[in-house]
mmCIF file of C-alpha atoms and ligand atoms in Angstrom:
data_model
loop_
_atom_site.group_PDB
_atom_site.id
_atom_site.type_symbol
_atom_site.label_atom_id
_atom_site.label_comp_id
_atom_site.label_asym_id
_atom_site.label_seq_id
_atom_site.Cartn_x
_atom_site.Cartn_y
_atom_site.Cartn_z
ATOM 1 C CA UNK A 1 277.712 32.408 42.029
ATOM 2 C CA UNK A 2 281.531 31.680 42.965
ATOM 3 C CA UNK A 3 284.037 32.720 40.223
ATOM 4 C CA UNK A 4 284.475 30.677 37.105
ATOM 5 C CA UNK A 5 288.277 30.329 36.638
ATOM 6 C CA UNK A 6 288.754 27.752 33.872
ATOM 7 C CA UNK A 7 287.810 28.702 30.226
ATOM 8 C CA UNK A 8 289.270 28.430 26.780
ATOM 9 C CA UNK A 9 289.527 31.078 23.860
ATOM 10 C CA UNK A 10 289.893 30.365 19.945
ATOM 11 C CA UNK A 11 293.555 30.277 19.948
ATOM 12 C CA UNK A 12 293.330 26.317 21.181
ATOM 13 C CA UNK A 13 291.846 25.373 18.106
ATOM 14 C CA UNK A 14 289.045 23.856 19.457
ATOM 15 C CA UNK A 15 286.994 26.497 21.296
ATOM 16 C CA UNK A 16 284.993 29.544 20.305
ATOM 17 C CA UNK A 17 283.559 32.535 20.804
ATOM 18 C CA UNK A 18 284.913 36.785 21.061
ATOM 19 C CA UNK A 19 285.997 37.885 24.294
ATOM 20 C CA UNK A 20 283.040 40.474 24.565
ATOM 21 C CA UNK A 21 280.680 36.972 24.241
ATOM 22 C CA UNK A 22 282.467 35.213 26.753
ATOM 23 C CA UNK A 23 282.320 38.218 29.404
ATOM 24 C CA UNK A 24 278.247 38.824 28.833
ATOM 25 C CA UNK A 25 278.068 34.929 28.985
ATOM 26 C CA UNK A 26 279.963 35.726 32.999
ATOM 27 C CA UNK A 27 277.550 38.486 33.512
ATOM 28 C CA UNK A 28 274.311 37.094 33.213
ATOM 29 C CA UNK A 29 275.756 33.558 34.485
ATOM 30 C CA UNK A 30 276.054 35.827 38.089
ATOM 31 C CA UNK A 31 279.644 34.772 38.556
ATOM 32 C CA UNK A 32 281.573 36.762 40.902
ATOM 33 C CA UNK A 33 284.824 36.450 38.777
ATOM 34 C CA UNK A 34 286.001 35.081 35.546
ATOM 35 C CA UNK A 35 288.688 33.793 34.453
ATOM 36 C CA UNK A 36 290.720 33.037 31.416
ATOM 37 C CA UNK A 37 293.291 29.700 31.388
ATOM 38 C CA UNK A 38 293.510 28.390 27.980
ATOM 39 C CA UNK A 39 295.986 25.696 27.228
ATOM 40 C CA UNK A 40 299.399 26.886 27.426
ATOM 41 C CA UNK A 41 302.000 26.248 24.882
ATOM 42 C CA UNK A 42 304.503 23.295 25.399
ATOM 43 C CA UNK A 43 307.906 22.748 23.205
ATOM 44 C CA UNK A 44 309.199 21.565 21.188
ATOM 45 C CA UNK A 45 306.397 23.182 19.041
ATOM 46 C CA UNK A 46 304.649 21.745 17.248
ATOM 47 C CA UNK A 47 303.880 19.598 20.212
ATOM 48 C CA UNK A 48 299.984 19.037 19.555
ATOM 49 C CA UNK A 49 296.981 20.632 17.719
ATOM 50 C CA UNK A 50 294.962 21.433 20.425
ATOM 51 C CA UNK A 51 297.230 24.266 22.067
ATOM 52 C CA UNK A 52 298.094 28.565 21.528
ATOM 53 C CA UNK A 53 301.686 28.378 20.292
ATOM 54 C CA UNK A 54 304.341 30.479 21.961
ATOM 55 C CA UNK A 55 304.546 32.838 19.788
ATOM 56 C CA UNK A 56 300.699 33.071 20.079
ATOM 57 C CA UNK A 57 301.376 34.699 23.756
ATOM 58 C CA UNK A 58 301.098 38.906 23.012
ATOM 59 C CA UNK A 59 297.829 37.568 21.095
ATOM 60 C CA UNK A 60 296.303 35.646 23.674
ATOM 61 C CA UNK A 61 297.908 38.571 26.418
ATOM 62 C CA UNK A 62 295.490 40.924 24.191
ATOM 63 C CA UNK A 63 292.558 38.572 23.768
ATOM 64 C CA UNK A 64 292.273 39.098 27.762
ATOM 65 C CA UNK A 65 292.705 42.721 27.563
ATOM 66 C CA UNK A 66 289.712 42.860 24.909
ATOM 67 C CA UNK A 67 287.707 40.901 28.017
ATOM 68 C CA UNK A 68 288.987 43.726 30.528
ATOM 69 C CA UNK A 69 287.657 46.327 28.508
ATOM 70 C CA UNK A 70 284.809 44.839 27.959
ATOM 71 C CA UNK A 71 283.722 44.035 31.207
ATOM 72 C CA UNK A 72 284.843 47.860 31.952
ATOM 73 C CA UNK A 73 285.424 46.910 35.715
ATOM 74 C CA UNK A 74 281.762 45.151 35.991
ATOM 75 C CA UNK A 75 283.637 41.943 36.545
ATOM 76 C CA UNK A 76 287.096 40.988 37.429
ATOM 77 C CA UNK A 77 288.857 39.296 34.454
ATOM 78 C CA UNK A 78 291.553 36.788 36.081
ATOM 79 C CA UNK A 79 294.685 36.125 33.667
ATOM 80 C CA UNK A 80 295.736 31.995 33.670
ATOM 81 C CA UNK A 81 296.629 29.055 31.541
ATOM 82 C CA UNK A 82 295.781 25.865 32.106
ATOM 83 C CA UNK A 83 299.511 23.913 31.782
ATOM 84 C CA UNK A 84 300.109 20.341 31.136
ATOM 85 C CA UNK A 85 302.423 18.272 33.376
ATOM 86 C CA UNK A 86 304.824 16.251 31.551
ATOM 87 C CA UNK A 87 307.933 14.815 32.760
ATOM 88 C CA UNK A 88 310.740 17.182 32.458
ATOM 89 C CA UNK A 89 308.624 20.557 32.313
ATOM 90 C CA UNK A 90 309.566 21.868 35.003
ATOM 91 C CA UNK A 91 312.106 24.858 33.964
ATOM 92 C CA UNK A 92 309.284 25.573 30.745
ATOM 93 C CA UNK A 93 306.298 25.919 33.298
ATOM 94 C CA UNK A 94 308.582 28.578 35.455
ATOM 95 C CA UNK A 95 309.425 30.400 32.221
ATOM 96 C CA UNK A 96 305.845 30.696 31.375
ATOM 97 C CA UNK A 97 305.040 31.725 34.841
ATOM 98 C CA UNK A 98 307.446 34.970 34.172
ATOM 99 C CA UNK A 99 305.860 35.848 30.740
ATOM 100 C CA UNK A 100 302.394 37.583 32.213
ATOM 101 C CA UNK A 101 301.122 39.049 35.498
ATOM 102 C CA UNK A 102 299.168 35.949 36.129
ATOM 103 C CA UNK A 103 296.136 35.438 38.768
ATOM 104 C CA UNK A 104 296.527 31.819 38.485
ATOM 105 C CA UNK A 105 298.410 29.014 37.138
ATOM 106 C CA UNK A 106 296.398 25.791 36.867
ATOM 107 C CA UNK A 107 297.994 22.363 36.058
ATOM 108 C CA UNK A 108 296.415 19.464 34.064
ATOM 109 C CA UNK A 109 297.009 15.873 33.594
ATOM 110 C CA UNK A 110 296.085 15.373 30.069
ATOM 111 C CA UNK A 111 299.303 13.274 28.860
ATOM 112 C CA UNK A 112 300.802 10.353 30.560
ATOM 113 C CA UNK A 113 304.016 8.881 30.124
ATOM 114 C CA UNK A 114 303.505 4.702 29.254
ATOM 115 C CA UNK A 115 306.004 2.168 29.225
ATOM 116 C CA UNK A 116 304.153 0.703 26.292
ATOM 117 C CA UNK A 117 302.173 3.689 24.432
ATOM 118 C CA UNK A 118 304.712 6.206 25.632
ATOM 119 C CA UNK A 119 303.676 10.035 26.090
ATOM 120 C CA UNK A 120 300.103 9.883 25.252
ATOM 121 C CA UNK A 121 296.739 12.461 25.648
ATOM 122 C CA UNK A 122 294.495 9.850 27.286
ATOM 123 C CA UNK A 123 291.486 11.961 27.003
ATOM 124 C CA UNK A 124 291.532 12.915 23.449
ATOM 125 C CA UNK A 125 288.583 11.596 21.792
ATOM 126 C CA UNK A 126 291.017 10.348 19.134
ATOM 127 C CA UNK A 127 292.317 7.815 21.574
ATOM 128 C CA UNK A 128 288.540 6.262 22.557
ATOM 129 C CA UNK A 129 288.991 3.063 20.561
ATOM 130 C CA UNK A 130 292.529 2.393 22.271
ATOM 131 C CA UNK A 131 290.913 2.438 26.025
ATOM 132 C CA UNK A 132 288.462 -0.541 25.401
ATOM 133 C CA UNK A 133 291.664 -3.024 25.365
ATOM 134 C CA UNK A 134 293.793 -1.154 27.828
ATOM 135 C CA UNK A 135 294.942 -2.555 31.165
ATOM 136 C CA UNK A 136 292.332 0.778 33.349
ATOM 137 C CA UNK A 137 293.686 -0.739 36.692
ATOM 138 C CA UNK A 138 297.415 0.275 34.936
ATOM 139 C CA UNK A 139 296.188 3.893 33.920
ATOM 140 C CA UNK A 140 294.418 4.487 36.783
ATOM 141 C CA UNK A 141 297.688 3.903 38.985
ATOM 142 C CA UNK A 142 300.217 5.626 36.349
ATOM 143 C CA UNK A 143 297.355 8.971 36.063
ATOM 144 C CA UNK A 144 297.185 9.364 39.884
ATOM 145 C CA UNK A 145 300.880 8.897 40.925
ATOM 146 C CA UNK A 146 301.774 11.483 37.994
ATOM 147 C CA UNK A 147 298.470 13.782 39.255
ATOM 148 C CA UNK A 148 300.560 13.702 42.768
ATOM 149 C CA UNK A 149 303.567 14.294 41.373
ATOM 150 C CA UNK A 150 302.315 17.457 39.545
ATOM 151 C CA UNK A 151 301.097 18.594 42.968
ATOM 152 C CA UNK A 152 304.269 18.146 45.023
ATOM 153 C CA UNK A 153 305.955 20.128 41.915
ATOM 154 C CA UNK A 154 304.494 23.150 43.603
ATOM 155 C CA UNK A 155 304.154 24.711 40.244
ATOM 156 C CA UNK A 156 301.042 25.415 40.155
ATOM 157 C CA UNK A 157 297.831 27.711 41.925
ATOM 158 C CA UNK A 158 294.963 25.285 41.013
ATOM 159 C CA UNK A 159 295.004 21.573 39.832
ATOM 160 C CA UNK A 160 292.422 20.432 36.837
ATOM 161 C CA UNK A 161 290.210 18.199 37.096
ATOM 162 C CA UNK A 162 291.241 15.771 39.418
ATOM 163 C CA UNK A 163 290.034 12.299 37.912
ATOM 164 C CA UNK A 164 289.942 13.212 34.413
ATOM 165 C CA UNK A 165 290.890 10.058 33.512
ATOM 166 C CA UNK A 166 287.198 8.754 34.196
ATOM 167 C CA UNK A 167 286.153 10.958 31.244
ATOM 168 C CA UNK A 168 285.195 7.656 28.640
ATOM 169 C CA UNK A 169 283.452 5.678 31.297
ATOM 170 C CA UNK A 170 286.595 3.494 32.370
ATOM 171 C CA UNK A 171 287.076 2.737 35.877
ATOM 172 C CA UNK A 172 288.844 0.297 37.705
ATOM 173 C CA UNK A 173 286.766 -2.488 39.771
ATOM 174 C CA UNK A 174 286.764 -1.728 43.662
ATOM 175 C CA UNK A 175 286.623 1.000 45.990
ATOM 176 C CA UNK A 176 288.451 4.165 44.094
ATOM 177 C CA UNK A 177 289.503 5.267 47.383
ATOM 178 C CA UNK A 178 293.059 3.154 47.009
ATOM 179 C CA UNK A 179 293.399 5.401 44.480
ATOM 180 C CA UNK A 180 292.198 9.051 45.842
ATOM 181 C CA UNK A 181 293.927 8.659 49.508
ATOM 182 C CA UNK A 182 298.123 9.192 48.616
ATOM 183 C CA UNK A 183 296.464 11.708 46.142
ATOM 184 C CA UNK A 184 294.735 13.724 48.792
ATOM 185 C CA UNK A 185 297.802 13.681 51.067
ATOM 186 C CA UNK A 186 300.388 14.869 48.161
ATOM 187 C CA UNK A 187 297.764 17.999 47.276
ATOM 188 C CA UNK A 188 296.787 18.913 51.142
ATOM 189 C CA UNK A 189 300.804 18.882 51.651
ATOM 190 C CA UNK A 190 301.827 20.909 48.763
ATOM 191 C CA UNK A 191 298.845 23.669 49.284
ATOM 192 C CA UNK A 192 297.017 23.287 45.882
ATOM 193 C CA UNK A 193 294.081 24.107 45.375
ATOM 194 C CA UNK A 194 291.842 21.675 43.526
ATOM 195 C CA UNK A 195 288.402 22.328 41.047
ATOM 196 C CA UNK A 196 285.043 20.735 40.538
ATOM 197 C CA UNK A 197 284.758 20.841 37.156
ATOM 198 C CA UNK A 198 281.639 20.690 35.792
ATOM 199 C CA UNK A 199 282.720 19.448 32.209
ATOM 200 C CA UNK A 200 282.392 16.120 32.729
ATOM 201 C CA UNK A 201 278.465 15.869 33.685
ATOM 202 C CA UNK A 202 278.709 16.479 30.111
ATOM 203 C CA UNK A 203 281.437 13.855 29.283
ATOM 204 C CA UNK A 204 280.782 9.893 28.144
ATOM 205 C CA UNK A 205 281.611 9.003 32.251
ATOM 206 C CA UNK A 206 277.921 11.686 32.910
ATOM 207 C CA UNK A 207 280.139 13.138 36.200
ATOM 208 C CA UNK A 208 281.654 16.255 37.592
ATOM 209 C CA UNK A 209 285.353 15.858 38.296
ATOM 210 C CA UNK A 210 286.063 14.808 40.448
ATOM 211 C CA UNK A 211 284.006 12.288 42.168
ATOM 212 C CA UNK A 212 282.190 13.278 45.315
ATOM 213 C CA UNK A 213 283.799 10.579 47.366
ATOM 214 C CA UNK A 214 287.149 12.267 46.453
ATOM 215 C CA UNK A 215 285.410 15.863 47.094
ATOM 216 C CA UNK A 216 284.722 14.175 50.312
ATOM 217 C CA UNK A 217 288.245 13.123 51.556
ATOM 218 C CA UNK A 218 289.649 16.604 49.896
ATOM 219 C CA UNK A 219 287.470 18.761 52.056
ATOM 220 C CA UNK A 220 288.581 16.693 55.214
ATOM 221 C CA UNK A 221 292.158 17.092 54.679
ATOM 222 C CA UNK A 222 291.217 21.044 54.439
ATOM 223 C CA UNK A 223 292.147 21.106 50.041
ATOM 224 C CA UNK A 224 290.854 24.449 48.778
ATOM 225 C CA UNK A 225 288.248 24.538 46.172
ATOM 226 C CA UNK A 226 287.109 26.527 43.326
ATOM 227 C CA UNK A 227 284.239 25.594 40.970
ATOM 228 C CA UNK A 228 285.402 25.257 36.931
ATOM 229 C CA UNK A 229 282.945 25.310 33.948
ATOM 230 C CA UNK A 230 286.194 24.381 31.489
ATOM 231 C CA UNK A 231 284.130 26.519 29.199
ATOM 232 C CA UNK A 232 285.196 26.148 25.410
ATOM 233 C CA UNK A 233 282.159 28.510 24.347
ATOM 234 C CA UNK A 234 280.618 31.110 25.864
ATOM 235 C CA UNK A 235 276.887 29.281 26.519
ATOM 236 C CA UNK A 236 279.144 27.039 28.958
ATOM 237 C CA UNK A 237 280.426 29.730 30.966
ATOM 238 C CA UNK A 238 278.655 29.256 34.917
ATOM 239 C CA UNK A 239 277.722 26.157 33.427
ATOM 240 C CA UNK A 240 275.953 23.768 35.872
ATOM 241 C CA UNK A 241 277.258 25.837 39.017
ATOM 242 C CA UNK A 242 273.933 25.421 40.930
ATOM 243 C CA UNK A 243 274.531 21.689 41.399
ATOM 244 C CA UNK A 244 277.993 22.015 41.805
ATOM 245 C CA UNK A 245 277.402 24.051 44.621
ATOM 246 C CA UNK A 246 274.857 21.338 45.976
ATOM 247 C CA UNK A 247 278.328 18.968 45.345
ATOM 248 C CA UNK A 248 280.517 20.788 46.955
ATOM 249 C CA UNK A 249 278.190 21.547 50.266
ATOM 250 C CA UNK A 250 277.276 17.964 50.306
ATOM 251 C CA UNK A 251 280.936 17.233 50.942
ATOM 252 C CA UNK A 252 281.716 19.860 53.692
ATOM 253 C CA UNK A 253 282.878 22.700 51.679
ATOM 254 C CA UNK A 254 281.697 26.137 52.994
ATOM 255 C CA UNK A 255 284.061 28.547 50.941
ATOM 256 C CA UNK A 256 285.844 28.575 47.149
ATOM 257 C CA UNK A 257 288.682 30.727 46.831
ATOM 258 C CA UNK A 258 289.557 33.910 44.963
ATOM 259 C CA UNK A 259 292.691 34.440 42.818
ATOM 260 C CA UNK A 260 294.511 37.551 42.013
ATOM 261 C CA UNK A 261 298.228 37.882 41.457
ATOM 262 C CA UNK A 262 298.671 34.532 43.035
ATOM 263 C CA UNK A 263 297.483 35.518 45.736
ATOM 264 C CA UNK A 264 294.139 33.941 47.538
ATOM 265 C CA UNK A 265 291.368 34.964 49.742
ATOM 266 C CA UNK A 266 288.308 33.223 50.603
ATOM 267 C CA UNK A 267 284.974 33.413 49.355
ATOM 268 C CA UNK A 268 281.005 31.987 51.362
ATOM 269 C CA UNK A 269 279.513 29.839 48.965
ATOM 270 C CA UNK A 270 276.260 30.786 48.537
HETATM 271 ZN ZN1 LIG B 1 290.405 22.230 25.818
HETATM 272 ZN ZN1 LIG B 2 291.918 20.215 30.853
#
């Protein structure tokens, strides 16, 4: 199986499970590398609930050595965080990039600046009663110009699930393509690499992120790919990665890509 690079550990506040559990969870998955990217701390603290603080680091910086020692060179451990783009982040996200030997930095669109809700986390659950009166066409156009603009930013290794903002169900009317093509160009320009997360087969929307179609234009304008579990226990670690790989062939991809020290190389899919 290709290496699982996106999972979460306790100091979130939502996810669970030891390091030792989340490394046998890797092993018997058959993943050829995991990796650890929980959500990375954003100022001014406290900025959300859902988040490792920053003074949380060393702990979370020893929570992957506990993984390392575990897996006692049986399977590479990859160091990340999974970072939020927000306008203005810029100089935080290259402090953060200087506090660890990282593999991988990936970036997320989880809040979006609105002229009329103002910085808001459109997929908390929290928030699932506001989308059924919301303007989606609106969203749709504010997530993806601020999912390019995170690309272009050239901050980051790997971008997160490309169209979380499906996650409730809510779509725009029409062909999604309007939406996926300036996307494609902005992450084949800046030399991302993009996942298919598996999370969201398990998600209201019943889908991988993102959707094939987009899959399908990413892999023609030659986007990298790794496959994600976004694992917030260890029983989801490798989760669903057989048809993920069907998803991924089915749109042209031969290879995923291997992270370490920033640094890529690629791997067959099987
Ligand atoms: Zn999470
Ligand atoms: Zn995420």
């Amino acid at each position: 199986m290709p290496a699982d690079y996106h999972s979460h550990t306790p100091l979130c506040h939502h996810a669970e499970g030891e390091p030792h559990a989340y490394v046998n969870a890797a092993l018997a998955a058959g993943v050829s590398e995991f990796g650890i990217s929980d959500h990375a701390p954003l100022l001014p603290e406290p900025f959300d609930d859902w988040r490792m603080s920053e003074r949380e680091l060393p702990e979370y910086f020893d929570w992957i050595e506990r993984a390392r020692s575990h897996a006692a060179g049986r399977l590479a451990i990859r160091a990340g965080l999974e970072c939020d783009w927000l306008p203005g982040c810029e100089t935080w996200i290259n402090q953060l990039s200087t506090r660890h030997e990282w593999d991988y930095l990936i970036g997320s669109v989880h809040y979006l600046p609105d002229e009329e809700l103002g910085i808001w986390d459109f997929d908390n659950p929290k928030w699932l009663g506001r989308w059924a009166s919301l303007d989606v066409e609106r969203i749709w156009t504010n997530y993806w110009t601020t999912y390019a603009t995170m690309a272009t930013s050239g901050l980051f290794d790997i971008l997160g699930h490309p169209d979380l903002v499906k996650k409730f169900g809510f779509t725009p009317a029409g062909d999604l393509e309007r939406f996926y093509a300036p996307v494609i160009d902005a992450v084949a320009a800046a030399g991302c690499v993009i996942e298919l997360n598996t999370a969201g087969w398990h998600k209201p929307c019943g889908q991988c992120y993102p959707d094939p179609g987009f899959l399908h234009l990413a892999c023609a304008a030659g986007i990298p790919l790794v496959l994600s579990s976004d694992a917030h226990a260890p029983a989801q670690v490798g989760r669903d990665f057989a048809q993920a790989i069907g998803v991924a062939r089915a749109a042209g991809y031969r290879e995923t890509v291997l992270f370490d020290k920033r640094q890529r190389r690629p791997e067959p899919l099987p």
